Amino acid sequence: MAAGLKTVILLSFVLAVGFLLIILSCALWANWLPLLVALTFVLAPLPNAIFSQCGGDEFSASYEGSGPEDLGRFITAIIVVTGFAFPLVLTHSEVITSGACAMSIVGGGLVYGTISAYTAAFKQNTDDYDS
Amino acid sequence: MSLPRSNYDPRRVCLNPFPNVNLGKHRRTVGIYLAGALFALANWTFLDAAILSAHAHPPYDEPQIPPPVHVTFVDWIPGICSLLGMLVVNMIDKDRIRGDEGFGDSRAVWRARLFLFIGFALMAGGLAGSVTVLVLKYILGGYTEQYTYYGYANVSQNVAMMLSAVFLWIAQSASSEYDYNLTL
């Protein structure tokens, strides 16, 4: 299923809404720490993308999954949970308010979801002959 | 050979069957993501306690009384021990442990099993250490719930790290292609 034009536009809109939420969560309470949450969620797909190029070419028939690929997934999971946990920890210590925490988590989740959806949508075009 | 139908299967005990969650070939991926999430959750729980302790201030109506206890280096030691144990466990070649004939010589299999023992002993030591810190430093001190939270967060950290290591081991032993039985 090729990613149509409407899908791309919808994903861009959701990404913009996500970034808007994060910037609002910083600006409304004049505390720019939640921007780190945005940075975390933007960095999250990176280990997966880098490590998936590492071990996949050697296995042709037996797709057992390789060590580097597992490490990439492990690190991605760590960064995603960090993105959720960091604002919660800051709110618990009352460094940021709970409203800023909720908005930055939702915004960050939208950003990460959009990036994952983009990767999934564009990966299907090239994998048609393998599986 | 197919399974007998559920309404006259003589081996069934309960009326409602357990839902058949079949992850199939995604078992390995889901296991690894879960292990990573548990690992991050463990460390963030402890960091939450440490940051709370660093930001702890005296109560607003009695500014003379400082917080009685803080998270110190002693609290970090069980976590570091568990982390070392997890690193040791994950560096072991799993094929070496199973000791298939002709694959590796018996001394290498013995050494691999020794490393696994050391790794899990480190993790168990971390868990025991965290319980020790909880009891000796926080519960015996008789503090309010706000301060014993530091001890409980430490124990949760070590439990979650051990679970993460177990999930990672199981996930990596599960082959992603064939659905044979899971061996630890």
Tab-separated table of C-alpha atoms in Angstrom:
chain	number	residue	atom	x	y	z
A	1	MET	CA	0.000	0.000	0.000
A	2	ALA	CA	1.746	3.096	-1.156
A	3	ALA	CA	1.553	6.078	1.105
A	4	GLY	CA	-0.868	8.403	-0.635
A	5	LEU	CA	-0.764	12.137	-0.672
A	6	LYS	CA	-3.500	12.400	1.935
A	7	THR	CA	-1.534	10.193	4.340
A	8	VAL	CA	1.543	12.367	4.013
A	9	ILE	CA	-0.449	15.534	4.604
A	10	LEU	CA	-2.222	14.047	7.601
A	11	LEU	CA	1.060	12.875	9.120
A	12	SER	CA	2.636	16.301	8.607
A	13	PHE	CA	-0.334	17.920	10.305
A	14	VAL	CA	-0.099	15.571	13.276
A	15	LEU	CA	3.637	16.260	13.530
A	16	ALA	CA	2.987	19.998	13.550
A	17	VAL	CA	0.334	19.594	16.248
A	18	GLY	CA	2.796	17.578	18.301
A	19	PHE	CA	5.479	20.221	18.093
A	20	LEU	CA	2.895	22.910	18.856
A	21	LEU	CA	1.894	21.091	22.035
A	22	ILE	CA	5.477	20.790	23.157
A	23	ILE	CA	6.295	24.449	22.495
A	24	LEU	CA	3.104	25.496	24.284
A	25	SER	CA	3.997	23.309	27.257
A	26	CYS	CA	7.234	25.257	27.533
A	27	ALA	CA	5.921	28.730	26.794
A	28	LEU	CA	2.785	28.737	28.930
A	29	TRP	CA	4.725	28.187	32.121
A	30	ALA	CA	7.949	29.913	31.004
A	31	ASN	CA	10.043	26.818	31.657
A	32	TRP	CA	11.942	25.496	28.654
A	33	LEU	CA	12.897	22.105	30.110
A	34	PRO	CA	10.130	20.149	28.273
A	35	LEU	CA	11.951	20.890	25.014
A	36	LEU	CA	14.305	18.106	26.071
A	37	VAL	CA	11.319	15.761	25.797
A	38	ALA	CA	10.901	16.733	22.157
A	39	LEU	CA	14.588	16.105	21.572
A	40	THR	CA	14.291	12.677	23.207
A	41	PHE	CA	11.355	11.606	21.089
A	42	VAL	CA	13.023	12.835	17.911
A	43	LEU	CA	16.162	10.862	18.751
A	44	ALA	CA	14.197	7.706	19.612
A	45	PRO	CA	13.871	6.081	16.160
A	46	LEU	CA	17.545	6.745	15.434
A	47	PRO	CA	19.130	3.655	17.081
A	48	ASN	CA	16.587	1.411	15.423
A	49	ALA	CA	17.320	2.933	12.028
A	50	ILE	CA	21.098	2.798	12.427
A	51	PHE	CA	21.361	-0.711	13.845
A	52	SER	CA	18.876	-2.263	11.464
A	53	GLN	CA	21.342	-1.582	8.668
A	54	CYS	CA	24.100	-3.394	10.546
A	55	GLY	CA	23.344	-7.075	10.655
A	56	GLY	CA	20.499	-7.632	8.250
A	57	ASP	CA	22.465	-8.188	5.058
A	58	GLU	CA	24.231	-11.371	6.103
A	59	PHE	CA	21.139	-13.464	6.732
A	60	SER	CA	19.256	-14.453	3.628
A	61	ALA	CA	17.019	-17.421	4.377
A	62	SER	CA	17.166	-17.889	8.136
A	63	TYR	CA	16.015	-14.560	9.495
A	64	GLU	CA	17.027	-15.158	13.070
A	65	GLY	CA	17.616	-11.559	13.948
A	66	SER	CA	21.079	-10.392	14.853
A	67	GLY	CA	22.834	-8.991	17.882
A	68	PRO	CA	23.271	-5.416	16.640
A	69	GLU	CA	19.637	-5.246	15.566
A	70	ASP	CA	18.552	-6.364	19.037
A	71	LEU	CA	20.782	-3.756	20.621
A	72	GLY	CA	19.226	-1.064	18.429
A	73	ARG	CA	15.735	-2.094	19.486
A	74	PHE	CA	16.785	-2.200	23.144
A	75	ILE	CA	18.240	1.318	22.990
A	76	THR	CA	15.173	2.625	21.135
A	77	ALA	CA	12.904	1.219	23.843
A	78	ILE	CA	15.082	2.849	26.499
A	79	ILE	CA	14.892	6.258	24.805
A	80	VAL	CA	11.116	6.049	24.279
A	81	VAL	CA	10.503	5.210	27.938
A	82	THR	CA	12.926	7.981	28.904
A	83	GLY	CA	10.815	10.404	26.896
A	84	PHE	CA	7.764	9.441	28.944
A	85	ALA	CA	9.523	9.144	32.288
A	86	PHE	CA	11.579	12.347	32.237
A	87	PRO	CA	8.644	14.802	32.430
A	88	LEU	CA	6.977	12.612	35.061
A	89	VAL	CA	10.094	12.694	37.212
A	90	LEU	CA	10.397	16.466	36.805
A	91	THR	CA	6.731	16.892	37.758
A	92	HIS	CA	7.165	14.698	40.820
A	93	SER	CA	9.946	16.996	42.020
A	94	GLU	CA	7.833	20.037	41.079
A	95	VAL	CA	10.363	21.407	38.643
A	96	ILE	CA	7.664	21.665	35.945
A	97	THR	CA	3.903	21.706	36.436
A	98	SER	CA	1.662	18.735	35.733
A	99	GLY	CA	-0.001	20.555	32.851
A	100	ALA	CA	3.346	21.061	31.164
A	101	CYS	CA	4.141	17.397	31.818
A	102	ALA	CA	0.923	16.133	30.245
A	103	MET	CA	1.207	18.401	27.215
A	104	SER	CA	4.816	17.522	26.560
A	105	ILE	CA	4.125	13.784	26.858
A	106	VAL	CA	1.187	13.967	24.439
A	107	GLY	CA	3.148	16.175	22.026
A	108	GLY	CA	6.191	13.933	22.197
A	109	GLY	CA	4.070	10.839	21.680
A	110	LEU	CA	2.531	12.398	18.583
A	111	VAL	CA	5.974	13.288	17.208
A	112	TYR	CA	7.286	9.773	17.789
A	113	GLY	CA	4.127	8.201	16.390
A	114	THR	CA	4.405	10.294	13.259
A	115	ILE	CA	8.034	9.390	12.692
A	116	SER	CA	7.245	5.688	13.199
A	117	ALA	CA	4.283	5.889	10.834
A	118	TYR	CA	6.436	7.567	8.188
A	119	THR	CA	9.101	4.853	8.485
A	120	ALA	CA	6.508	2.100	8.343
A	121	ALA	CA	4.682	3.615	5.399
A	122	PHE	CA	7.796	4.144	3.329
A	123	LYS	CA	9.416	0.835	4.274
A	124	GLN	CA	6.612	-1.183	2.690
A	125	ASN	CA	7.498	0.050	-0.754
A	126	THR	CA	10.921	-1.578	-0.774
A	127	ASP	CA	10.152	-4.797	1.109
A	128	ASP	CA	7.676	-6.242	-1.368
A	129	TYR	CA	10.033	-8.857	-2.754
A	130	ASP	CA	11.514	-10.171	0.488
A	131	SER	CA	8.602	-11.576	2.425
B	1	MET	CA	-2.872	-33.321	14.220
B	2	SER	CA	-5.261	-30.685	15.520
B	3	LEU	CA	-6.316	-29.951	19.065
B	4	PRO	CA	-9.675	-31.331	20.218
B	5	ARG	CA	-12.495	-28.868	20.389
B	6	SER	CA	-12.729	-26.967	23.600
B	7	ASN	CA	-16.206	-27.968	24.676
B	8	TYR	CA	-15.343	-31.635	24.959
B	9	ASP	CA	-11.606	-31.440	25.625
B	10	PRO	CA	-11.135	-33.607	28.733
B	11	ARG	CA	-7.959	-31.752	29.726
B	12	ARG	CA	-9.740	-28.433	30.223
B	13	VAL	CA	-10.373	-27.341	33.772
B	14	CYS	CA	-11.932	-23.893	33.579
B	15	LEU	CA	-15.030	-22.777	31.763
B	16	ASN	CA	-13.521	-19.748	30.059
B	17	PRO	CA	-10.388	-20.463	28.103
B	18	PHE	CA	-7.336	-18.275	28.390
B	19	PRO	CA	-7.274	-15.942	25.371
B	20	ASN	CA	-4.967	-17.289	22.750
B	21	VAL	CA	-2.366	-14.574	22.396
B	22	ASN	CA	-0.236	-15.687	19.514
B	23	LEU	CA	2.620	-13.323	18.852
B	24	GLY	CA	4.215	-15.675	16.394
B	25	LYS	CA	7.246	-14.354	14.683
B	26	HIS	CA	7.120	-11.054	16.560
B	27	ARG	CA	7.853	-12.753	19.868
B	28	ARG	CA	11.515	-11.840	19.773
B	29	THR	CA	10.959	-8.185	18.866
B	30	VAL	CA	8.237	-7.637	21.448
B	31	GLY	CA	10.367	-9.304	24.124
B	32	ILE	CA	13.319	-7.066	23.372
B	33	TYR	CA	11.258	-3.879	23.375
B	34	LEU	CA	9.708	-4.935	26.673
B	35	ALA	CA	13.127	-5.653	28.172
B	36	GLY	CA	14.388	-2.231	27.106
B	37	ALA	CA	11.287	-0.535	28.515
B	38	LEU	CA	11.679	-2.349	31.852
B	39	PHE	CA	15.343	-1.394	32.048
B	40	ALA	CA	14.582	2.275	31.462
B	41	LEU	CA	11.660	2.129	33.917
B	42	ALA	CA	13.942	0.655	36.569
B	43	ASN	CA	16.547	3.353	36.254
B	44	TRP	CA	14.047	6.195	36.050
B	45	THR	CA	12.299	4.996	39.218
B	46	PHE	CA	15.565	5.264	41.093
B	47	LEU	CA	16.462	8.588	39.453
B	48	ASP	CA	13.044	9.866	40.532
B	49	ALA	CA	13.911	9.063	44.151
B	50	ALA	CA	17.358	10.629	43.783
B	51	ILE	CA	15.980	13.846	42.223
B	52	LEU	CA	13.264	14.063	44.879
B	53	SER	CA	15.917	13.739	47.543
B	54	ALA	CA	18.053	16.437	45.928
B	55	HIS	CA	15.086	18.831	45.745
B	56	ALA	CA	13.786	17.987	49.206
B	57	HIS	CA	13.227	21.086	51.318
B	58	PRO	CA	12.074	21.601	54.905
B	59	PRO	CA	8.304	21.924	55.387
B	60	TYR	CA	7.062	25.442	54.677
B	61	ASP	CA	5.670	26.002	58.160
B	62	GLU	CA	8.752	24.730	60.005
B	63	PRO	CA	11.785	25.996	58.137
B	64	GLN	CA	14.235	24.925	60.840
B	65	ILE	CA	13.785	21.191	60.407
B	66	PRO	CA	15.874	19.870	57.500
B	67	PRO	CA	14.961	16.643	55.695
B	68	PRO	CA	16.200	13.761	57.860
B	69	VAL	CA	17.575	11.475	55.162
B	70	HIS	CA	18.873	11.836	51.616
B	71	VAL	CA	19.803	9.455	48.822
B	72	THR	CA	23.554	8.957	49.136
B	73	PHE	CA	26.154	6.854	47.326
B	74	VAL	CA	25.145	3.793	49.369
B	75	ASP	CA	21.806	3.805	47.554
B	76	TRP	CA	23.496	3.740	44.180
B	77	ILE	CA	25.562	0.616	44.886
B	78	PRO	CA	22.817	-2.055	44.475
B	79	GLY	CA	21.798	-0.489	41.167
B	80	ILE	CA	25.355	-0.492	39.878
B	81	CYS	CA	25.732	-4.118	40.991
B	82	SER	CA	22.590	-5.128	39.101
B	83	LEU	CA	23.767	-3.251	36.024
B	84	LEU	CA	27.096	-5.096	36.080
B	85	GLY	CA	25.255	-8.388	36.470
B	86	MET	CA	23.055	-7.565	33.505
B	87	LEU	CA	26.085	-6.717	31.356
B	88	VAL	CA	27.787	-9.989	32.293
B	89	VAL	CA	24.672	-12.057	31.551
B	90	ASN	CA	24.115	-10.455	28.173
B	91	MET	CA	27.657	-10.905	26.930
B	92	ILE	CA	27.410	-14.690	27.117
B	93	ASP	CA	27.077	-16.649	23.913
B	94	LYS	CA	23.886	-18.621	24.349
B	95	ASP	CA	24.925	-21.457	22.089
B	96	ARG	CA	27.917	-22.030	24.308
B	97	ILE	CA	25.704	-22.583	27.355
B	98	ARG	CA	23.601	-25.296	25.822
B	99	GLY	CA	26.711	-27.328	25.190
B	100	ASP	CA	25.617	-29.041	21.987
B	101	GLU	CA	27.929	-31.888	21.168
B	102	GLY	CA	30.733	-31.024	18.883
B	103	PHE	CA	30.049	-27.323	19.085
B	104	GLY	CA	32.346	-26.230	21.871
B	105	ASP	CA	34.732	-28.041	24.141
B	106	SER	CA	33.435	-28.899	27.586
B	107	ARG	CA	35.670	-26.426	29.396
B	108	ALA	CA	34.179	-23.550	27.412
B	109	VAL	CA	30.683	-24.740	28.288
B	110	TRP	CA	31.674	-24.922	31.934
B	111	ARG	CA	33.169	-21.421	31.798
B	112	ALA	CA	30.053	-20.067	30.091
B	113	ARG	CA	27.860	-21.531	32.794
B	114	LEU	CA	30.180	-20.074	35.432
B	115	PHE	CA	29.803	-16.633	33.861
B	116	LEU	CA	26.036	-17.017	33.859
B	117	PHE	CA	26.178	-17.929	37.527
B	118	ILE	CA	28.364	-14.912	38.303
B	119	GLY	CA	26.069	-12.623	36.365
B	120	PHE	CA	22.916	-13.779	38.104
B	121	ALA	CA	24.722	-13.762	41.448
B	122	LEU	CA	25.607	-10.110	40.864
B	123	MET	CA	21.989	-9.321	40.080
B	124	ALA	CA	20.728	-11.234	43.096
B	125	GLY	CA	23.337	-9.469	45.178
B	126	GLY	CA	22.086	-6.151	43.944
B	127	LEU	CA	18.529	-7.089	44.842
B	128	ALA	CA	19.532	-8.300	48.295
B	129	GLY	CA	21.614	-5.168	48.787
B	130	SER	CA	18.698	-2.937	47.919
B	131	VAL	CA	16.450	-4.733	50.395
B	132	THR	CA	19.204	-4.355	52.993
B	133	VAL	CA	19.455	-0.624	52.336
B	134	LEU	CA	15.670	-0.319	52.554
B	135	VAL	CA	15.479	-2.069	55.902
B	136	LEU	CA	18.586	-0.708	57.582
B	137	LYS	CA	18.527	2.859	56.347
B	138	TYR	CA	14.854	3.697	55.865
B	139	ILE	CA	12.570	1.385	57.788
B	140	LEU	CA	14.655	1.164	60.945
B	141	GLY	CA	15.059	4.937	60.881
B	142	GLY	CA	11.296	5.274	61.276
B	143	TYR	CA	10.810	8.035	58.712
B	144	THR	CA	7.559	9.105	57.154
B	145	GLU	CA	6.342	7.624	53.897
B	146	GLN	CA	7.845	10.478	51.931
B	147	TYR	CA	11.349	9.272	52.822
B	148	THR	CA	10.841	5.508	52.827
B	149	TYR	CA	9.824	5.968	49.175
B	150	TYR	CA	13.557	6.265	48.418
B	151	GLY	CA	14.122	2.744	49.715
B	152	TYR	CA	11.138	1.260	47.897
B	153	ALA	CA	12.236	2.914	44.645
B	154	ASN	CA	15.649	1.290	45.053
B	155	VAL	CA	14.104	-2.169	45.501
B	156	SER	CA	11.826	-1.605	42.495
B	157	GLN	CA	14.837	-0.645	40.433
B	158	ASN	CA	16.615	-3.891	41.159
B	159	VAL	CA	13.541	-6.065	40.688
B	160	ALA	CA	12.792	-4.433	37.351
B	161	MET	CA	16.387	-4.833	36.185
B	162	MET	CA	16.301	-8.504	37.014
B	163	LEU	CA	13.001	-8.902	35.139
B	164	SER	CA	14.457	-7.021	32.208
B	165	ALA	CA	17.435	-9.373	32.061
B	166	VAL	CA	15.123	-12.403	32.219
B	167	PHE	CA	12.881	-11.055	29.445
B	168	LEU	CA	15.892	-10.291	27.296
B	169	TRP	CA	17.288	-13.779	27.785
B	170	ILE	CA	13.976	-15.448	26.942
B	171	ALA	CA	13.384	-13.203	23.946
B	172	GLN	CA	16.811	-13.853	22.502
B	173	SER	CA	16.478	-17.596	22.977
B	174	ALA	CA	13.195	-17.570	21.078
B	175	SER	CA	13.788	-18.095	17.414
B	176	SER	CA	11.857	-15.600	15.350
B	177	GLU	CA	11.108	-17.979	12.528
B	178	TYR	CA	9.942	-21.226	14.096
B	179	ASP	CA	7.487	-21.555	16.941
B	180	TYR	CA	9.156	-24.367	18.808
B	181	ASN	CA	9.168	-24.562	22.571
B	182	LEU	CA	10.891	-21.890	24.583
B	183	THR	CA	13.926	-23.031	26.503
B	184	LEU	CA	15.566	-20.922	29.155
